Short mmCIF file of C-alpha atoms in Angstrom, two decimals:
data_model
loop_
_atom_site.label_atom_id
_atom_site.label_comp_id
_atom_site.label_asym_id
_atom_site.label_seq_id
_atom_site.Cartn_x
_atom_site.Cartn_y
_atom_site.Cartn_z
CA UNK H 1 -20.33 3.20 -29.14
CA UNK H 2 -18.70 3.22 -25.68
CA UNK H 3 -21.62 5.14 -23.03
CA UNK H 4 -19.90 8.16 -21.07
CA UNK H 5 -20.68 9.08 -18.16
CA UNK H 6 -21.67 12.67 -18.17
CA UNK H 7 -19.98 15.92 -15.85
CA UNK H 8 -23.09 17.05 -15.23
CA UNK H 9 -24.07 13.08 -13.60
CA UNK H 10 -20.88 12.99 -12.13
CA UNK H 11 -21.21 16.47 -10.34
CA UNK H 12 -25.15 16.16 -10.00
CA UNK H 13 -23.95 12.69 -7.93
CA UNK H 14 -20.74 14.73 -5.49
CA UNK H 15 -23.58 17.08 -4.40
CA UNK H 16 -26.33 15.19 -3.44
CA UNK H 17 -24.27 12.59 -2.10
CA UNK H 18 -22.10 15.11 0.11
CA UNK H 19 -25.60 16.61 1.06
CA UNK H 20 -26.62 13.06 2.36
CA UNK H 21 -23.59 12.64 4.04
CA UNK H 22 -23.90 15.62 6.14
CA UNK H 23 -27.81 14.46 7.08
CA UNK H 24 -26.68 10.88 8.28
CA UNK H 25 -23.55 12.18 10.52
CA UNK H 26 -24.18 14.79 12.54
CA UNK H 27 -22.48 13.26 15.33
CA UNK H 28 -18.92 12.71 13.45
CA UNK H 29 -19.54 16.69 12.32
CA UNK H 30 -19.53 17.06 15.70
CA UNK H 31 -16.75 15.52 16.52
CA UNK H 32 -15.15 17.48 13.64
CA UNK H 33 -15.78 20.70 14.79
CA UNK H 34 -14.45 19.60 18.44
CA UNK H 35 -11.06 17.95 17.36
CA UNK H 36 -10.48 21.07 14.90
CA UNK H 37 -9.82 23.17 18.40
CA UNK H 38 -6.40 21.22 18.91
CA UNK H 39 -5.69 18.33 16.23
CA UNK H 40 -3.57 20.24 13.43
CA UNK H 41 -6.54 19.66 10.27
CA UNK H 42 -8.97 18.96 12.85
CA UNK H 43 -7.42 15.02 13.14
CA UNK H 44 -4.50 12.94 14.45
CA UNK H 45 -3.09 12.09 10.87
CA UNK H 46 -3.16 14.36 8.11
CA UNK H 47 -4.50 11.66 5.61
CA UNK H 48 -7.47 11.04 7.51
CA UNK H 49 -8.84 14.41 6.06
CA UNK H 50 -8.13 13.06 2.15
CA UNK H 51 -11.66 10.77 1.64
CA UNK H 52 -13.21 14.00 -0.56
CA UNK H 53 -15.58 14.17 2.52
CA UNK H 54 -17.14 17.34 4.35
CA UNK H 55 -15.57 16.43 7.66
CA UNK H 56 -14.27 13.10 8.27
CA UNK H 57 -15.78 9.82 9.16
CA UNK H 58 -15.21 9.57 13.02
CA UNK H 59 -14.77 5.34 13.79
CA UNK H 60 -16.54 4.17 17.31
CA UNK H 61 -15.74 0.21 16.57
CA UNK H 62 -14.02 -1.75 14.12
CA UNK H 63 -14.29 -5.83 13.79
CA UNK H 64 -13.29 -8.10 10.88
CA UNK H 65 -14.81 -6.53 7.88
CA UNK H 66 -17.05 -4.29 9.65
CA UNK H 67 -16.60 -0.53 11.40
CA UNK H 68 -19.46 1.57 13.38
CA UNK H 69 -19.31 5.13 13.02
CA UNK H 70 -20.27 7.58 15.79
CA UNK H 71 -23.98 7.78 14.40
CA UNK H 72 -24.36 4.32 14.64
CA UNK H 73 -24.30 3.42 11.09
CA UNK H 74 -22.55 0.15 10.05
CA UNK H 75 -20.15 -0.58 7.42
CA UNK H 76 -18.83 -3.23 5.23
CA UNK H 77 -14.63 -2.16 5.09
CA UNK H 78 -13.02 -3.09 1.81
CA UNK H 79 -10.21 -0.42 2.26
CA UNK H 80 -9.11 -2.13 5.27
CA UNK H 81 -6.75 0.58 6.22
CA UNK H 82 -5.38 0.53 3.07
CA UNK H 83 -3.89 -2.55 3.75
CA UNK H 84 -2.93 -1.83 7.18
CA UNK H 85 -5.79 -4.37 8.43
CA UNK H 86 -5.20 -6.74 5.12
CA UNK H 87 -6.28 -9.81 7.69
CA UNK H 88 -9.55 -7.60 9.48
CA UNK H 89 -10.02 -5.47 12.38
CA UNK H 90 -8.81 -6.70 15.87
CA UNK H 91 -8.60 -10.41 14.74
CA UNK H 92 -8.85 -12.94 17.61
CA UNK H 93 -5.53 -14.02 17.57
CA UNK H 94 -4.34 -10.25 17.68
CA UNK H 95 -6.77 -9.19 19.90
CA UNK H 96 -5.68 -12.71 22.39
CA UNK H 97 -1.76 -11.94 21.46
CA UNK H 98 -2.02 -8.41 22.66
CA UNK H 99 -4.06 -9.46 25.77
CA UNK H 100 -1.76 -12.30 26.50
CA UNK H 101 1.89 -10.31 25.93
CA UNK H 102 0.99 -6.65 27.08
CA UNK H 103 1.10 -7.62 30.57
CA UNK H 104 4.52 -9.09 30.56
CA UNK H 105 6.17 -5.62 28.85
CA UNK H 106 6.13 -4.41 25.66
CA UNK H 107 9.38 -3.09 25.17
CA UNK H 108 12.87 -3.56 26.36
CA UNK H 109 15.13 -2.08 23.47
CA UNK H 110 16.42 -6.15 23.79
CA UNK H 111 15.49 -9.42 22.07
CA UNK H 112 12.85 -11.55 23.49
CA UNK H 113 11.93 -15.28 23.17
CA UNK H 114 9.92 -14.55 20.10
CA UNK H 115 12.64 -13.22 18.20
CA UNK H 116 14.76 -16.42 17.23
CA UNK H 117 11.23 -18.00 15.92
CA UNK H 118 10.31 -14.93 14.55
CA UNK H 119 13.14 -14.95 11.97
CA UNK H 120 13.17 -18.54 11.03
CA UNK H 121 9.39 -17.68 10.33
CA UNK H 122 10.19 -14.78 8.27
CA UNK H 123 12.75 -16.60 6.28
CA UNK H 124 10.78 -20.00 5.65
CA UNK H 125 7.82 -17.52 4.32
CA UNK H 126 9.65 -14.85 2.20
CA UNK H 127 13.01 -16.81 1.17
CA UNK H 128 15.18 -14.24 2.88
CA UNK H 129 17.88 -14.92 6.01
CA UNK H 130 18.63 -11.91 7.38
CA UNK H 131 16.00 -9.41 9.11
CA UNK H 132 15.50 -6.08 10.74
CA UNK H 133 12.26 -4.94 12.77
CA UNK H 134 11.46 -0.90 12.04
CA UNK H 135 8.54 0.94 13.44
CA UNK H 136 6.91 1.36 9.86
CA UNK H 137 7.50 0.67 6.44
CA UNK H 138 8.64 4.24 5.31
CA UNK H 139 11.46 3.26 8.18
CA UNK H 140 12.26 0.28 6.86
CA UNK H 141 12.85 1.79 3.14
CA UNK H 142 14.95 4.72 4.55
CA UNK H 143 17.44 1.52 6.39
CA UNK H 144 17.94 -0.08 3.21
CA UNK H 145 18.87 2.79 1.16
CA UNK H 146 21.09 3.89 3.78
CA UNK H 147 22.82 0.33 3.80
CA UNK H 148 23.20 -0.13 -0.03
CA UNK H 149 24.75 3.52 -0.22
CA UNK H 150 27.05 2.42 2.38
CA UNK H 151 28.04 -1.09 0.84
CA UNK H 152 28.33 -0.04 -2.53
CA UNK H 153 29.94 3.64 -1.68
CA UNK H 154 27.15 4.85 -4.29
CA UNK H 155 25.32 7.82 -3.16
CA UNK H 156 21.93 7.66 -6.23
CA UNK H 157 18.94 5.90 -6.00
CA UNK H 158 16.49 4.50 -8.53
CA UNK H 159 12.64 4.67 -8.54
CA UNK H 160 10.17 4.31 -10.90
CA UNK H 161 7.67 7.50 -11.80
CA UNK H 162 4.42 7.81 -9.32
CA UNK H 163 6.24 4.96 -7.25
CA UNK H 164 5.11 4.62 -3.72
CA UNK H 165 7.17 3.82 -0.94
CA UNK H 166 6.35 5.71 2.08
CA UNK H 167 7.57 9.08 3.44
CA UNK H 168 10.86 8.83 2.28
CA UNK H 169 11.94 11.98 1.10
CA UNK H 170 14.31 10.61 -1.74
CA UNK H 171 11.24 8.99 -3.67
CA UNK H 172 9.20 12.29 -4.26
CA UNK H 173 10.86 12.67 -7.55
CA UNK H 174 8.82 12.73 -10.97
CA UNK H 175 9.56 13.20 -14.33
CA UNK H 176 6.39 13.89 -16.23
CA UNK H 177 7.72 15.96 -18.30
CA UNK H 178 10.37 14.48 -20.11
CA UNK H 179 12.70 15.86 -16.91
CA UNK H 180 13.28 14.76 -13.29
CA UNK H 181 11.93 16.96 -10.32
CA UNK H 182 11.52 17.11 -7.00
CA UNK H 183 7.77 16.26 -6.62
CA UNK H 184 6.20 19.61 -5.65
CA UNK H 185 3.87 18.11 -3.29
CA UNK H 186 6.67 17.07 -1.13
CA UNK H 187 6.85 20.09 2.08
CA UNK H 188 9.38 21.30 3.58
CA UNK H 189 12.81 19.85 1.67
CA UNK H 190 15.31 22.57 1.04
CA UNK H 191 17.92 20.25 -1.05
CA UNK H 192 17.01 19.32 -4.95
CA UNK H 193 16.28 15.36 -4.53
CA UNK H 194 17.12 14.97 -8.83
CA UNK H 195 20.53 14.95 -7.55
CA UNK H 196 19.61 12.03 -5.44
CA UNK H 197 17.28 10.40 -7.60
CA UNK H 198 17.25 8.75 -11.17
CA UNK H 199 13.46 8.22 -12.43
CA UNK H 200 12.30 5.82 -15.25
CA UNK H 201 8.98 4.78 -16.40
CA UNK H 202 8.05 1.23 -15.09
CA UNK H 203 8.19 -1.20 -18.05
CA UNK H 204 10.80 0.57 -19.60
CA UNK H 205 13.76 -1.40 -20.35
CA UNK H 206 15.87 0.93 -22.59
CA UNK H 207 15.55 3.83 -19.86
CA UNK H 208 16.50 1.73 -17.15
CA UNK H 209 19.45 -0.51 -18.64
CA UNK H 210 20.68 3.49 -19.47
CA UNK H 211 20.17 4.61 -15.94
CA UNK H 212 21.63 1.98 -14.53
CA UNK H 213 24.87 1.54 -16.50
CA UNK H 214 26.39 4.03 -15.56
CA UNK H 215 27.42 2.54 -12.50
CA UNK H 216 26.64 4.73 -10.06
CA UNK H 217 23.22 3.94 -8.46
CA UNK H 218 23.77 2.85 -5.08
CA UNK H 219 19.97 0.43 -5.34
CA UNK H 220 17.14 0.18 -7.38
CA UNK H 221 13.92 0.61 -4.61
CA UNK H 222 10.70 -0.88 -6.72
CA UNK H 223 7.22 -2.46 -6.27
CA UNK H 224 6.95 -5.48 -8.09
CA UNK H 225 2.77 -3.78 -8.95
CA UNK H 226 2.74 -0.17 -8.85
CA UNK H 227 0.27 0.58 -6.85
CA UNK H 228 -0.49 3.78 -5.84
CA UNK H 229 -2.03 5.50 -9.05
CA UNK H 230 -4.06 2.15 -10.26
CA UNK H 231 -2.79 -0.75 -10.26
CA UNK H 232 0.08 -1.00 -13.02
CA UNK H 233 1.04 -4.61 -13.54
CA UNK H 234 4.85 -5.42 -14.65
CA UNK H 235 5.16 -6.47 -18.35
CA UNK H 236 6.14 -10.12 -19.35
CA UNK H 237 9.80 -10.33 -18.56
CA UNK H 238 10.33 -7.04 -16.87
CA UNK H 239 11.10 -7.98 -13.13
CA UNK H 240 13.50 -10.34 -14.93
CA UNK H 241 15.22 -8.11 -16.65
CA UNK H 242 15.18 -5.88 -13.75
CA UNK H 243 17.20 -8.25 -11.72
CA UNK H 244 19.27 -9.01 -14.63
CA UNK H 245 20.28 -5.54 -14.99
CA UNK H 246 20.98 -4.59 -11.45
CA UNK H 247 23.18 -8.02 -10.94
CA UNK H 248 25.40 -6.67 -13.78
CA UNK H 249 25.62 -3.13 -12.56
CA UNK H 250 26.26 -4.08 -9.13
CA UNK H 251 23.02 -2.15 -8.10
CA UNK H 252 21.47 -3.19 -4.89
CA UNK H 253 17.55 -4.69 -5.93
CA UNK H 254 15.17 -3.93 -2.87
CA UNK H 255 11.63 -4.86 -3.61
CA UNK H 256 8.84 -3.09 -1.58
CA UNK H 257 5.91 -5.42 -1.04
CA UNK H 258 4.15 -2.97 1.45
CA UNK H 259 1.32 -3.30 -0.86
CA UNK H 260 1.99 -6.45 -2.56
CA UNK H 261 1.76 -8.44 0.74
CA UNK H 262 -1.70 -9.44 -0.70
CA UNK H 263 -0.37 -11.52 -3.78
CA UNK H 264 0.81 -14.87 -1.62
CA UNK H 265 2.51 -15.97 1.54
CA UNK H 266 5.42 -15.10 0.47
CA UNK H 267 4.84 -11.70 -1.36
CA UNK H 268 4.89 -11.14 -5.17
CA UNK H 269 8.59 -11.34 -5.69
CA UNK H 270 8.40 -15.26 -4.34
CA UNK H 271 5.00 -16.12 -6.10
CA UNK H 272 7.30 -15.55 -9.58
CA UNK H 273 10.83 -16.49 -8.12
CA UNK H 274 12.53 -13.13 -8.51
CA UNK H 275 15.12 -13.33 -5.77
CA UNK H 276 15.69 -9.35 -4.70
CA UNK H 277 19.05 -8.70 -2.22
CA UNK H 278 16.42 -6.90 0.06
CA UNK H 279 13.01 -6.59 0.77
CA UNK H 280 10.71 -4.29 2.41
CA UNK H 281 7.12 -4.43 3.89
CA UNK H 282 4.87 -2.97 7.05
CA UNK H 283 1.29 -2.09 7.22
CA UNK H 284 -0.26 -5.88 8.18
CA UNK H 285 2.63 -7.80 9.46
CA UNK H 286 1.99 -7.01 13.01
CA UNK H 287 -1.79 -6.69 12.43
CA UNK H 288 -2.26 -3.12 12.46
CA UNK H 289 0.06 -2.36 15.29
CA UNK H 290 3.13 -0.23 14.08
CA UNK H 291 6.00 -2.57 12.79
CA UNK H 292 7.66 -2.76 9.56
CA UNK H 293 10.87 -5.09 8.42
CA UNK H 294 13.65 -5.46 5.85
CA UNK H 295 15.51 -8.11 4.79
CA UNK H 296 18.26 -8.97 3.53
CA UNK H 297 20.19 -11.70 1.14
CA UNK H 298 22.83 -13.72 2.97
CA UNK H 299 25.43 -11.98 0.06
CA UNK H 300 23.99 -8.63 1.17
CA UNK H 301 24.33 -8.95 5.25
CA UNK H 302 27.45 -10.51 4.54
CA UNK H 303 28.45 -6.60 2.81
CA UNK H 304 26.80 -5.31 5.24
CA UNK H 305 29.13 -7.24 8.62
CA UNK H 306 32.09 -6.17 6.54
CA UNK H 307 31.14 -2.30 6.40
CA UNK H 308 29.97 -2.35 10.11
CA UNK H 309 33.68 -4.01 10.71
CA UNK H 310 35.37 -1.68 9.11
CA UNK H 311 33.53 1.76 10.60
CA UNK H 312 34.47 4.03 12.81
CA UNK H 313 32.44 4.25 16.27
CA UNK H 314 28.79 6.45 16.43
CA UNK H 315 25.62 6.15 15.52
CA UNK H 316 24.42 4.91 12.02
CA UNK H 317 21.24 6.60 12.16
CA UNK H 318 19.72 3.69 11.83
CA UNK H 319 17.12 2.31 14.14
CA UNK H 320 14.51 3.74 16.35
CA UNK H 321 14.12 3.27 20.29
CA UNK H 322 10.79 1.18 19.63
CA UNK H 323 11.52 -0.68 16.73
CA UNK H 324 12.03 -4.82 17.84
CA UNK H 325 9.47 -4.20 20.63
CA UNK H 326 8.39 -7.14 22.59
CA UNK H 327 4.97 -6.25 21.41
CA UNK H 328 6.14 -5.85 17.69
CA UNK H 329 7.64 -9.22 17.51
CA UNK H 330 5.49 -11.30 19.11
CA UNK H 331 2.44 -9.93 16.90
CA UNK H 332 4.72 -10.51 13.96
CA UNK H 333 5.18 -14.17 14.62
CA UNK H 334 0.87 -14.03 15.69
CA UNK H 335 0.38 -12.54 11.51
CA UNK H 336 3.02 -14.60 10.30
CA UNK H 337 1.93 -18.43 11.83
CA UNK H 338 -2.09 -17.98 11.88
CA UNK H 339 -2.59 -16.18 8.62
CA UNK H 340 0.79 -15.74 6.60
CA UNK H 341 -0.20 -19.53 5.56
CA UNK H 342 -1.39 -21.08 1.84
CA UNK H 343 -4.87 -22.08 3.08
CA UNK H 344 -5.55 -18.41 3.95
CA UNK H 345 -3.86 -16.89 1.00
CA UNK H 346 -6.32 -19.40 -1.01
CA UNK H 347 -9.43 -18.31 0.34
CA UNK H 348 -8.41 -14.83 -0.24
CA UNK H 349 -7.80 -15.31 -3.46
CA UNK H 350 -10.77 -17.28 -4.80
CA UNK H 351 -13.42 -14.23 -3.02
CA UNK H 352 -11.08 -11.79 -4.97
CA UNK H 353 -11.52 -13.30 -8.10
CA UNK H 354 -15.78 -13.33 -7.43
CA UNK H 355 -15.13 -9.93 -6.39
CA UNK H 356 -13.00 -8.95 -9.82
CA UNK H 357 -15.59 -10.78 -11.80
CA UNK H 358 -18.43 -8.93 -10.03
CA UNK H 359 -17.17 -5.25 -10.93
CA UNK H 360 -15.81 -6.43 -14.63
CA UNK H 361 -19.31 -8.06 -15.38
CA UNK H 362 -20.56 -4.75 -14.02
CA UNK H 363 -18.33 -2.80 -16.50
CA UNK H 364 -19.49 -5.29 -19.32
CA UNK H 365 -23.20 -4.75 -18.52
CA UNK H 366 -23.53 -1.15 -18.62
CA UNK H 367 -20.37 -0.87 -22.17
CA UNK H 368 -18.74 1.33 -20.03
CA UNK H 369 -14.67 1.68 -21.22
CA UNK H 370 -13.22 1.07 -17.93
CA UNK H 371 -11.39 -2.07 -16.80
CA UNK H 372 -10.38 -4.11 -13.23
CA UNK H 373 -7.01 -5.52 -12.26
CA UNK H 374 -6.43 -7.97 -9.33
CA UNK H 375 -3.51 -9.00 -7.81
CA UNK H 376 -4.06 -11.78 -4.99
CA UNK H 377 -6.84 -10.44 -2.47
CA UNK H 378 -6.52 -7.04 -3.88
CA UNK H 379 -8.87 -5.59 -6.69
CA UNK H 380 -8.86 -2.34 -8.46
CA UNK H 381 -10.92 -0.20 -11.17
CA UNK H 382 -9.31 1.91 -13.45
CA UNK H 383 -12.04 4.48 -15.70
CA UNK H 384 -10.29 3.88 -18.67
CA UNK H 385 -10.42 0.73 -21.11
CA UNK H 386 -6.42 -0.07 -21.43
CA UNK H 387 -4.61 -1.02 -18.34
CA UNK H 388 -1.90 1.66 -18.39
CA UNK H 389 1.46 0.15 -18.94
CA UNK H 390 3.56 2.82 -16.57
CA UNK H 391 3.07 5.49 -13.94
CA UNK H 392 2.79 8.58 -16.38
CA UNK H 393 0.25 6.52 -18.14
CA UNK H 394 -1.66 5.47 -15.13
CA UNK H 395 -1.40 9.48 -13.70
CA UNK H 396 -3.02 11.13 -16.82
CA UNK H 397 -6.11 8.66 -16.79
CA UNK H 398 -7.17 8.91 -13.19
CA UNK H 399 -11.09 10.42 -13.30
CA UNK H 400 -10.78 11.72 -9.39
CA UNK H 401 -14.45 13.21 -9.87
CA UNK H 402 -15.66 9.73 -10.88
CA UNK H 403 -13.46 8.02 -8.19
CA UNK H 404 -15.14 10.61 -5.65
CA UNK H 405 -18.88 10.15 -6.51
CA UNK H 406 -18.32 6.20 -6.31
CA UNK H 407 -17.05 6.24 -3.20
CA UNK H 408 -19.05 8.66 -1.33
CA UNK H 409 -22.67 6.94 -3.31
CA UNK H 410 -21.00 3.31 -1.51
CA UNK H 411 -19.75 5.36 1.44
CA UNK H 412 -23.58 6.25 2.23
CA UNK H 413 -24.69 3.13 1.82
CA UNK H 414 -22.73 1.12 3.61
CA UNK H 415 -20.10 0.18 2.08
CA UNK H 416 -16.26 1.44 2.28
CA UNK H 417 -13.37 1.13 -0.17
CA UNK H 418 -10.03 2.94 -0.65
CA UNK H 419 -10.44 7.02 -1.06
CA UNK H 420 -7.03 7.64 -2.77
CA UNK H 421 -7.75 4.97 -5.70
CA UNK H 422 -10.42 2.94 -6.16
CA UNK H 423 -8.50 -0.42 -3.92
CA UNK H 424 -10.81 -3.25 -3.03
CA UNK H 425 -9.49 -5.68 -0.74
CA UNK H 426 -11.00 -8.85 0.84
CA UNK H 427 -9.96 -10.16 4.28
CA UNK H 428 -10.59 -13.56 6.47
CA UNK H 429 -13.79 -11.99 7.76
CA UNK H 430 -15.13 -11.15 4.54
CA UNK H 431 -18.35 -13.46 3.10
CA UNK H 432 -19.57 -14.30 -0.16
CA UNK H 433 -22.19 -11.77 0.95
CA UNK H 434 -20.25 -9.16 1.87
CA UNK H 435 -19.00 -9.54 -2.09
CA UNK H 436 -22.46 -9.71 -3.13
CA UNK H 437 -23.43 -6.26 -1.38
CA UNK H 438 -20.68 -4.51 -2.72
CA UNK H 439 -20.84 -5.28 -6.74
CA UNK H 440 -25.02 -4.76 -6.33
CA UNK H 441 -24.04 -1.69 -4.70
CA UNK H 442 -21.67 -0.27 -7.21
CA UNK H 443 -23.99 -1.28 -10.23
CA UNK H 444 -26.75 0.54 -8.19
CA UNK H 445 -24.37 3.57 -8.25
CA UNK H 446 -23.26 3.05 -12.39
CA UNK H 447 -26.97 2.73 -12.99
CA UNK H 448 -27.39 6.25 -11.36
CA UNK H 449 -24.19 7.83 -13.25
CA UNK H 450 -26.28 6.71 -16.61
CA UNK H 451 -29.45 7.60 -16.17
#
């Protein structure tokens, strides 16, 4: 029979560990209680309040794989901003690429040098001619829906249920009970986004060839992995059918690799050959400075010169002042030529695979009914013993106390991975070590759950 971890070891765990917490950073409590006075949730970004912490962790210094808290403490970072620093904190050719271009401007609102390298760079590496630089990902996602409702004269959307893709307000749409809402966690939206918004499980071909024939779904916006509730890997023949489907139906395919950046050089969709009309990513390209992009098919931007020829004069409403920036660009073309490259990718992906190893020989040790997924340099554990085969699925098996205690027990000693779901992710700067300290630290914490 299967062990089980028991609520009492689970909430026995939360206490002492948030006890612990509060004895090794009194300085960050500080610093808590001080922001609090004008930071709206006592911090500069609502999310940073979300790690299941007393007060949040307050960051003095961050360098390749390793952060320094206010206390002085040191840390081994496998969250890695949640994929915002997917190549490691301040990396010297960042750190010399900001040093070097900052004192010659850093934005114009027009093109620089960079630019015309830029996009031959971004088109050898993701297979797609035709780019746009936003200020984040969630930007970038908002452009392309906006375009495909324009070229196709289609006002609905597609996404699939717990999808992730940003603040974009169309998106927050579930249907976990049998009928499509407007997510309730979504604030602030007066208008009902179901009449927006179709929502289908992932992996489901019969609901989506349904949605999708009737013609009238201006794009289908997807990650190739979910990844925001788990990990939740397509089935065999599913992206396929996907782009089978939407070529038929004349439904714009934009895949969002904000996540799945971490698969190859080129992003998931490329590592299989599925060949989207757009695609969408932000987070790591300019190495943790702001910047997003979409791109675009050469069939696409050609739909796209017609509408813009045929349009009346005023703004699109698409575009921000500081998205293109000197600074964006020439740290895209930094991300894109010194680590965007199949030696790094490689090394990535062989430490992922010790690390996946690591945690399922963990899992196999102690008979405990939970399994990992990895997908390139990411890795994730799911408490459960079947990898769920949608987002419903994935949803209903999430153990959030488990998740909690594990990451505060690795949190206090030392080690850091993703608070929302339990993400792993290995960058340049991690070491075989680094790996090491992690899986003996997470057994260490299993052990504990046990006994």
């Amino acid at each position: 029979m299967k062990p089980s971890i028991a609520d009492s070891a689970v909430k026995a765990m939360l206490e002492r560990e948030a006890k612990l917490y509060v004895q090794r950073n009194p300085k960050s409590q500080a610093l808590s209680a001080e922001a609090s006075a004008h930071w709206l949730r006592g911090v500069p970004m609502q999310w940073m309040v979300d790690w299941g912490l007393p007060f949040p962790l307050f960051v003095d210094e961050a360098k390749g794989i390793n952060l320094k808290d206010a206390d002085g403490h040191s840390y081994l970072d496998f969250c890695l901003g949640d994929t915002g620093a997917m190549f490691g904190h301040s990396p010297k050719p960042v750190a010399d690429c900001l040093a070097r271009e900052g004192a010659h401007g850093l934005t114009t609102m027009l093109p620089s040098p960079d630019a015309t390298k830029v996009g031959a760079l971004l088109a050898d590496r993701f297979g797609l001619p035709f780019w746009q630089v936003t200020a984040t990902a969630s930007d970038a996602n908002r452009a392309v829906i906006r375009w495909s409702r324009a070229i196709t004269g289609r006002q609905k959307i597609l996404v699939f249920n717990h999808c992730y893709h940003g603040c974009v307000d169309e998106t927050f749409v579930t249907a976990d009970g049998g009928k499509v809402i407007m997510d309730p966690s979504l604030v602030g939206e007066p208008r009902d986004l179901s009449a927006f918004t179709k929502v289908v499980e992932f992996n489901d071909v019969p609901a989506l060839e349904k949605a999708l024939r009737v013609g009238d779904v201006a794009c289908v916006l997807a990650e190739p992995v979910m990844t925001n509730v788990g990990m939740v890997l397509p089935a065999p023949g599913f992206l396929e059918t996907l782009r089978t489907l939407t070529k038929e139906t004349g439904t714009i395919l934009v895949m969002d690799e904000t996540h799945t950046l971490t698969s190859s050089v080129g992003g998931y969709s490329r590592s299989i050959g599925l060949k989207p009309d757009a695609l969408v990513f932000g987070k790591p390209i300019a190495g943790g400075i702001p910047a997003g992009l979409y791109g675009f098919s050469a069939e696409t931007a050609a739909r796209v010169h017609t509408y813009m020829g045929q349009r009346g004069e005023g703004r699109s409403g698409i575009g921000t002042t500081l998205s293109g920036s000197r600074i964006q660009v020439a740290l895209i073309r930094t991300v894109l030529e010194e680590f965007m490259t199949d030696p790094v990718f490689e090394a990535l992906i062989t430490l992922a695979r010790r690390l996946e190893r690591g945690v399922a020989d963990v899992i196999i040790k102690h008979s405990l009914p939970w399994h990992v997924t990895r997908v390139g340099a990411r890795v994730e554990f799911m408490c459960v013993p079947t990898p769920p085969k949608n987002g419903y699925e994935a949803s209903q098996v999430i153990h959030k106390p488990i998740d909690e205690a594990v990451h505060r027990y690795l949190l206090n000693r030392g080690v850091v991975i993703t608070p929302f779901h339990n993400m792993m992710l290995v960058c340049p700067s991690t070491t075989g070590e680094d790996v090491t300290k992690l899986i003996e630290t997470f057994e260490a914490c299993v052990s504990e759950l046990l006994n």
